[in-house]
Amino acid sequence: MEIQRTKSLMQRGKIGNCTVYCVKTHRRRLRLPFRLVSSPSIKFEMMWKLGFAFLLVAAASICEAAAIFSPISEAHRSAALELFSPAAGMFTSLEEASESLRTFEVLGIEIGTDLKDSTCKSVVDALSSGSPNSKDLYYALRVSSVLKCKISEGDLTGGVALRLKDFVKDAKSLLDFYYSIGGLVLIKDQASEVDVLLEDADGIFRSVKDLSQSDGKWRYNSNNPESSTYAAGIALETLSGIITLKSSEIDGNLIHALKKDVVKLFDNVDKYDDGAYYFDDQFVDASGHQGPVSATSSVVRGLTTLASTSGSLNIPGDKILGLARFFLGIGVPGTGKDLYYQIDALACLDQNRVLVPLILSLPASVLSITSQDKLKVKVTTVLGSTGPPLSVKLMQVFSSGSKDASIINKELKFDHKEAVHVLDALPAGVDVGEYVFAFEIALSDLEHKKIYATGGRTKVPVYVTGVVKVENDKVEVLESDSVETQQKLDLPGKNDVALAANHLQKLRFSFQLTTPLQNPFKPHQALLKLRHESGVEHSFVVGNSGKLFETTLDFLGLVENFFYLSGKYDIELTVGDAAMENSFLQPLGHIELDLPDAPEKSARPPAQPINPYLRYGPKPEIAHVFRSQEKRPPQELSYAFLGLVFVPFLAFLIGLLRLGVNMKNFPTSTIPAAFAILFHGGIAAVLGLYGLFWLKLDLFTTLKTLGVMGIFLMFVGHRALSHLASASEKVKSA
Amino acid sequence: MVKPATTKDDAHALFYSLRSAYSATPTNLKIIDLYVVFAVFTALIQVAYMAIVGSFPFNSFLSGVLSCVGTAVLAVCLRIQVNKENKEFKDLPPERAFADFVLCNLVLHLVIMNFLG
C-alpha cells in the first residue's frame, strides 16, 4: 500500500518536455509545534500572526510535505469493472456479491439484468434455506437491498426476521450480533411491515458494550482477549443497529458512554505526514481482516452509522478530513476487497452526520507560463459531487529553491460553468520552478461549519514551467588562456561547429540561462558529451557560478582519460529540467583532437558494446568453389581402345582353334556330366556376380552370395575334377 | 662352297630350332602359353591407353593391369605344375593344379573388381 501512495505522489500529469526522467522524492517535514485549527472563524489578524510564525518555522524547516488528493474518478470506475466482473456470469458468494454491488452502486455502474436475476434468485434461495448461519442471511439481505429483489413474497421475510431474532437471543460473539442485528435492520428498510423490533434492546446493548475495551478497541468475544479496531467499527455499527431497532428506550448514559469510547478510539489514530489519518490493526484474525484499509473503513462505517442514529459525535474536523485523505491517497487499489473498503468508506463520508469532508484538488498541477495557464482549484466532496458555496483563497506561496514564503492572501474567482475556482494571474515573482501553494477554504454560510470539514490550510505542490532562453552561448579553443578560435552558437537550435585542438590547448564552453521573468535559471542537468568516432564517450558536467554556465576542458590533463585517442570527437550538449519546456539534447558539431601517442602501459579504451545484429545475425553467404572436373579423354578414343582390348581375346580364341582344342575329355555318363556342367556354370555364375558387383552391388552382398556360391562350386568342382582324375588314372594304368 | 655363318643365318637357325622344339610340347601346355600371351597383350594395350590419355582413374588402370598380370602369373604356375617333365610336381594330379588355378583366379578377380571402382 505504501507503494501505491508514493506512486500517486509521482503521477503529476504532463510535466513538460522533460528529456530526462525526474523523480519526485517524498520529502519529510518537521512536526509543527502547534496545530492548525480548521475552523475558518479565526479573524484576519490571527491569520497574520499565524502566518508569521509559520514563516519562521518554514525558514527553519527544510521542506513542507505537500500532496494532492483527488476525489473519485473514472479510474476507480474502470478498476471496479475489472476487479468485480464476475467469472461465468455469476458471483461466487453472496459476500462477494454484496461487496461488488455496493461498489457499483456508489460508483453509478449498472449491472446487466441477467446477472441481477441470477443473483436475486440465489438471494431467495439463501433466505428460504434453513441455514443455521446468520452470516448467509445477512449477506443475502444486503445484496437484496442493493438490487431491490422481491423478497416480500409469502412470509419469507417474516420467517427470516423470526430466525434472526432467535440468533440475536443466542448470540455470543460480536460477529453473531453484527450479522443478526444487521440483517434485522436491512429487513426493516426493505419490508417495513415486518416486525423486527427487539424486546430487550437495553440488555442486548449492554452485552455488546461489555466487549469493549478501555482504549477504544473491541474484542470479538469474551473468551478471546485480542482486540482490534476493525472489531470496534463492527461494534459501532451493531450498536447503532440496536438503537434503530429498539422498542423501548435505551439508557441515555449508555449512549453517552459509547460516544466517549469513540472519542477514545481516536486517540490511537495513526497519521501520515501529508495529513492522512488511519487506523491500523496489529494482528490477523481467522477471517483474514487485516491492514489499515479494512480497519479504517470499518471504523468510518461504524461511526457514521452511529452518528446517523444517535446524533452527532464530537470528532474534530481535521481527523475526519484526515480519514478522507487516507482513502483518497490510496489511489486505485489493486484488489477487489481494498477497492470495496475504500469506496464504501468514502460513500459513508460523502454524506454523514458528523462532518462532511471537503477535498481541495487541482485538475492540473503543472502550469505553463508560455501558454499562460490559469491555476484552477476544485472543491468537492470525496465522491466528486459539488460542495456548498464557499470561497478559496491563496494564502501563501513557498518556493522550493529558496526558503522563504511570500504571503499573498488572494481570493480565487469562482467559475460557475466549470465549477472551479480560478486564479486570474500567477502571483508576482512566480517563475519557472516548483512551488507549494497554500490555500484556505472559507465557507459562505457560517451554519455550514457544523456540517462540513474544510481542513484549515491545504498545501499543494505546483509546477510552473516555461521556456528558458539560452544567451551568450559560445565555444572557444584557448591557447594558454588566450582565445585562439571562437564560435558563437545558436542554442537551442541546430549547430554544426568544426574545431581543431591539440593536447596543449583548452576547450571552453559557456552560456547563460534566463527564465521568462528574466531571472537566472539553474537546470537539473547540464552536461557536455564528447564522443570519439570509435564510440568511446566522455561526459562533463557544466558548472555554474551565478548566472554563467561554463566548463573548461584542459586537454593536457584529460589526455589519459581520453585513452590517448586522437581523431574526430562529436560534441553534444544536454540541458534539462522538469520545469523547462524546451529541454534539449543537441549535437553541436565536432572537434578534431590531436593527442600524443599512447605509452606502453596506458589503459586501453573500454570495449564498445557489440552490435548484436553483427555478431548474432546471419553471416555472409559462402559460395563454395568445387574442384574442377578432371579432363577426360574424348569418347571416340576410349571406344577405340575398348575395341582394341578385345582383339587379343579374339586372337586367343583363334589360336585355340588352330591348336585343335576338343572336348573329348568331357565326361559322357550322366552324373559326372551334370557335375561338369554345373562346375562350368558355377564359374560363369561367379564371374557374372563379379560383373554385378562392379555395376551395382556392394561388397557385403557380393561376399555373402560369393560364399554361398563358393561352397557350391567347391563341391561340384571337387566331384567333377575327381571324376576326371580317376578317369585319367584309369587311362594311365591301362 | 660353304657360306660363312652370319648372324642373320644364326638367328634364323635359332628361330627354326626353337620353333620345332616348341611344336613338340604337349597341346595343353601350348594352350596355357597362348593364354599367357593373350593376357600380356591385353596389359600392354592398357598401358598404351594410359600413356595416351593420362592416368586419371589410376585405380582403374592398376586394377586392369594387375588383373592381366596376375592371371598370367597364375597361368605360368599352372603350366609349371601340369608339365609332366617337371619332376618336382610328379605326384600332383593336374586336376588339382587346375582347381588351384581356378580358385586363385576367382579370388584375384574379386579383388580386381573391388579395386576397379
mmCIF file of C-alpha atoms in Angstrom, chain A residues 436-610:
data_model
loop_
_atom_site.group_PDB
_atom_site.id
_atom_site.type_symbol
_atom_site.label_atom_id
_atom_site.label_comp_id
_atom_site.label_asym_id
_atom_site.label_seq_id
_atom_site.Cartn_x
_atom_site.Cartn_y
_atom_site.Cartn_z
ATOM 1 C CA VAL A 436 3.947 24.845 -2.878
ATOM 2 C CA PHE A 437 0.747 26.822 -2.837
ATOM 3 C CA ALA A 438 -1.172 27.080 0.417
ATOM 4 C CA PHE A 439 -4.919 27.528 0.017
ATOM 5 C CA GLU A 440 -7.616 28.179 2.564
ATOM 6 C CA ILE A 441 -11.298 27.438 2.168
ATOM 7 C CA ALA A 442 -13.904 29.821 3.668
ATOM 8 C CA LEU A 443 -17.496 28.634 3.786
ATOM 9 C CA SER A 444 -20.041 31.237 2.742
ATOM 10 C CA ASP A 445 -22.690 30.137 5.196
ATOM 11 C CA LEU A 446 -21.495 30.052 8.784
ATOM 12 C CA GLU A 447 -24.045 27.348 9.629
ATOM 13 C CA HIS A 448 -22.188 25.011 7.285
ATOM 14 C CA LYS A 449 -19.234 24.966 9.632
ATOM 15 C CA LYS A 450 -21.062 22.389 11.697
ATOM 16 C CA ILE A 451 -21.713 20.233 8.678
ATOM 17 C CA TYR A 452 -18.534 20.405 6.620
ATOM 18 C CA ALA A 453 -14.862 19.914 7.433
ATOM 19 C CA THR A 454 -12.552 22.057 5.338
ATOM 20 C CA GLY A 455 -9.251 21.486 6.995
ATOM 21 C CA GLY A 456 -7.544 24.828 7.501
ATOM 22 C CA ARG A 457 -4.687 25.391 5.179
ATOM 23 C CA THR A 458 -4.209 22.924 2.359
ATOM 24 C CA LYS A 459 -0.815 22.780 0.702
ATOM 25 C CA VAL A 460 -0.472 21.543 -2.845
ATOM 26 C CA PRO A 461 2.650 21.253 -4.976
ATOM 27 C CA VAL A 462 2.509 23.167 -8.210
ATOM 28 C CA TYR A 463 4.966 23.058 -11.076
ATOM 29 C CA VAL A 464 5.390 26.124 -13.173
ATOM 30 C CA THR A 465 7.034 25.514 -16.499
ATOM 31 C CA GLY A 466 8.232 27.914 -19.096
ATOM 32 C CA VAL A 467 10.577 28.400 -21.981
ATOM 33 C CA VAL A 468 14.121 29.091 -20.850
ATOM 34 C CA LYS A 469 16.216 31.285 -23.101
ATOM 35 C CA VAL A 470 19.829 30.456 -23.789
ATOM 36 C CA GLU A 471 22.040 33.511 -24.209
ATOM 37 C CA ASN A 472 25.693 34.278 -24.837
ATOM 38 C CA ASP A 473 26.403 30.716 -25.800
ATOM 39 C CA LYS A 474 29.803 30.234 -27.356
ATOM 40 C CA VAL A 475 32.549 27.696 -27.630
ATOM 41 C CA GLU A 476 36.214 28.648 -27.726
ATOM 42 C CA VAL A 477 39.561 26.991 -28.152
ATOM 43 C CA LEU A 478 42.128 28.561 -25.822
ATOM 44 C CA GLU A 479 45.883 28.517 -26.283
ATOM 45 C CA SER A 480 47.419 29.241 -22.867
ATOM 46 C CA ASP A 481 44.460 31.356 -21.805
ATOM 47 C CA SER A 482 44.253 33.413 -24.958
ATOM 48 C CA VAL A 483 41.405 32.757 -27.292
ATOM 49 C CA GLU A 484 42.507 31.150 -30.497
ATOM 50 C CA THR A 485 39.202 30.321 -32.151
ATOM 51 C CA GLN A 486 35.765 31.357 -31.042
ATOM 52 C CA GLN A 487 32.457 30.262 -32.430
ATOM 53 C CA LYS A 488 29.083 31.612 -31.413
ATOM 54 C CA LEU A 489 26.312 29.081 -31.065
ATOM 55 C CA ASP A 490 22.632 29.243 -31.653
ATOM 56 C CA LEU A 491 21.133 27.186 -28.837
ATOM 57 C CA PRO A 492 18.721 25.502 -28.525
ATOM 58 C CA GLY A 493 18.660 25.355 -32.329
ATOM 59 C CA LYS A 494 20.885 23.337 -34.580
ATOM 60 C CA ASN A 495 24.608 23.946 -34.648
ATOM 61 C CA ASP A 496 27.498 22.499 -36.543
ATOM 62 C CA VAL A 497 30.863 23.819 -35.449
ATOM 63 C CA ALA A 498 34.150 22.424 -36.633
ATOM 64 C CA LEU A 499 37.051 22.951 -34.273
ATOM 65 C CA ALA A 500 40.536 21.614 -34.008
ATOM 66 C CA ALA A 501 42.744 21.400 -30.961
ATOM 67 C CA ASN A 502 45.802 19.627 -29.707
ATOM 68 C CA HIS A 503 46.619 18.427 -26.258
ATOM 69 C CA LEU A 504 48.214 21.668 -25.192
ATOM 70 C CA GLN A 505 45.052 23.686 -25.702
ATOM 71 C CA LYS A 506 41.791 24.001 -23.820
ATOM 72 C CA LEU A 507 38.176 23.990 -24.855
ATOM 73 C CA ARG A 508 35.857 26.478 -23.113
ATOM 74 C CA PHE A 509 32.150 26.358 -23.413
ATOM 75 C CA SER A 510 29.798 28.868 -21.797
ATOM 76 C CA PHE A 511 26.197 30.006 -21.850
ATOM 77 C CA GLN A 512 23.549 31.720 -19.739
ATOM 78 C CA LEU A 513 20.041 30.580 -18.982
ATOM 79 C CA THR A 514 17.240 33.064 -18.365
ATOM 80 C CA THR A 515 13.651 32.437 -17.338
ATOM 81 C CA PRO A 516 10.680 34.289 -18.836
ATOM 82 C CA LEU A 517 10.821 36.683 -15.858
ATOM 83 C CA GLN A 518 14.495 37.452 -16.598
ATOM 84 C CA ASN A 519 15.838 35.524 -13.635
ATOM 85 C CA PRO A 520 18.840 33.192 -13.892
ATOM 86 C CA PHE A 521 17.838 29.569 -14.100
ATOM 87 C CA LYS A 522 19.682 26.545 -12.763
ATOM 88 C CA PRO A 523 18.600 23.390 -14.528
ATOM 89 C CA HIS A 524 18.675 19.945 -13.046
ATOM 90 C CA GLN A 525 21.106 18.714 -15.693
ATOM 91 C CA ALA A 526 23.666 20.464 -17.855
ATOM 92 C CA LEU A 527 26.038 18.000 -19.492
ATOM 93 C CA LEU A 528 28.594 18.248 -22.255
ATOM 94 C CA LYS A 529 29.466 14.999 -24.003
ATOM 95 C CA LEU A 530 32.393 14.238 -26.300
ATOM 96 C CA ARG A 531 32.139 11.075 -28.349
ATOM 97 C CA HIS A 532 35.027 9.642 -30.318
ATOM 98 C CA GLU A 533 34.420 8.124 -33.724
ATOM 99 C CA SER A 534 35.178 4.689 -32.292
ATOM 100 C CA GLY A 535 32.322 5.055 -29.842
ATOM 101 C CA VAL A 536 34.159 5.947 -26.620
ATOM 102 C CA GLU A 537 32.225 8.673 -24.750
ATOM 103 C CA HIS A 538 33.198 11.224 -22.120
ATOM 104 C CA SER A 539 30.690 13.353 -20.216
ATOM 105 C CA PHE A 540 31.349 16.542 -18.308
ATOM 106 C CA VAL A 541 29.018 18.482 -16.025
ATOM 107 C CA VAL A 542 28.758 22.135 -16.877
ATOM 108 C CA GLY A 543 29.206 24.033 -13.650
ATOM 109 C CA ASN A 544 27.717 27.400 -12.951
ATOM 110 C CA SER A 545 28.648 30.443 -10.960
ATOM 111 C CA GLY A 546 25.685 32.729 -10.529
ATOM 112 C CA LYS A 547 24.277 33.389 -13.947
ATOM 113 C CA LEU A 548 27.022 31.966 -16.103
ATOM 114 C CA PHE A 549 27.344 28.297 -17.019
ATOM 115 C CA GLU A 550 30.848 27.476 -18.050
ATOM 116 C CA THR A 551 33.113 24.491 -18.402
ATOM 117 C CA THR A 552 36.743 24.408 -19.488
ATOM 118 C CA LEU A 553 38.255 21.176 -20.728
ATOM 119 C CA ASP A 554 42.020 21.183 -20.287
ATOM 120 C CA PHE A 555 43.187 18.525 -22.699
ATOM 121 C CA LEU A 556 46.606 18.258 -21.114
ATOM 122 C CA GLY A 557 45.021 16.795 -18.006
ATOM 123 C CA LEU A 558 42.456 14.804 -19.889
ATOM 124 C CA VAL A 559 44.835 13.049 -22.276
ATOM 125 C CA GLU A 560 44.937 9.929 -20.156
ATOM 126 C CA ASN A 561 41.168 9.948 -19.536
ATOM 127 C CA PHE A 562 40.656 10.076 -23.278
ATOM 128 C CA PHE A 563 42.840 6.969 -23.653
ATOM 129 C CA TYR A 564 45.160 8.889 -25.989
ATOM 130 C CA LEU A 565 42.649 8.528 -28.803
ATOM 131 C CA SER A 566 43.142 11.222 -31.402
ATOM 132 C CA GLY A 567 40.621 11.938 -34.048
ATOM 133 C CA LYS A 568 37.209 13.391 -34.533
ATOM 134 C CA TYR A 569 35.064 13.869 -31.443
ATOM 135 C CA ASP A 570 31.374 14.739 -31.715
ATOM 136 C CA ILE A 571 30.185 17.329 -29.200
ATOM 137 C CA GLU A 572 26.749 17.115 -27.648
ATOM 138 C CA LEU A 573 25.074 19.344 -25.079
ATOM 139 C CA THR A 574 22.215 18.299 -22.806
ATOM 140 C CA VAL A 575 20.288 20.811 -20.720
ATOM 141 C CA GLY A 576 17.224 19.506 -18.951
ATOM 142 C CA ASP A 577 14.876 20.185 -16.091
ATOM 143 C CA ALA A 578 11.348 19.168 -15.189
ATOM 144 C CA ALA A 579 10.194 22.774 -15.277
ATOM 145 C CA MET A 580 11.899 23.628 -18.537
ATOM 146 C CA GLU A 581 9.621 23.357 -21.523
ATOM 147 C CA ASN A 582 12.421 23.420 -24.027
ATOM 148 C CA SER A 583 14.906 20.975 -22.558
ATOM 149 C CA PHE A 584 17.268 19.970 -25.291
ATOM 150 C CA LEU A 585 19.881 17.461 -26.301
ATOM 151 C CA GLN A 586 21.691 18.972 -29.222
ATOM 152 C CA PRO A 587 24.714 17.910 -31.186
ATOM 153 C CA LEU A 588 26.944 20.946 -31.520
ATOM 154 C CA GLY A 589 29.413 19.800 -34.140
ATOM 155 C CA HIS A 590 32.782 18.150 -33.883
ATOM 156 C CA ILE A 591 36.308 18.822 -32.771
ATOM 157 C CA GLU A 592 39.475 17.287 -34.201
ATOM 158 C CA LEU A 593 41.726 16.400 -31.295
ATOM 159 C CA ASP A 594 45.388 15.743 -31.743
ATOM 160 C CA LEU A 595 46.644 13.824 -28.736
ATOM 161 C CA PRO A 596 50.086 12.289 -28.286
ATOM 162 C CA ASP A 597 50.613 8.572 -28.836
ATOM 163 C CA ALA A 598 49.771 6.209 -26.067
ATOM 164 C CA PRO A 599 52.692 4.975 -23.955
ATOM 165 C CA GLU A 600 53.183 1.272 -23.380
ATOM 166 C CA LYS A 601 51.398 0.880 -20.080
ATOM 167 C CA SER A 602 48.408 3.129 -20.659
ATOM 168 C CA ALA A 603 44.862 1.840 -20.208
ATOM 169 C CA ARG A 604 43.068 0.530 -23.229
ATOM 170 C CA PRO A 605 39.848 2.287 -24.170
ATOM 171 C CA PRO A 606 36.824 0.373 -22.944
ATOM 172 C CA ALA A 607 35.372 -2.139 -25.348
ATOM 173 C CA GLN A 608 32.336 -0.833 -27.138
ATOM 174 C CA PRO A 609 29.159 -2.825 -26.859
ATOM 175 C CA ILE A 610 28.926 -5.362 -29.624
#
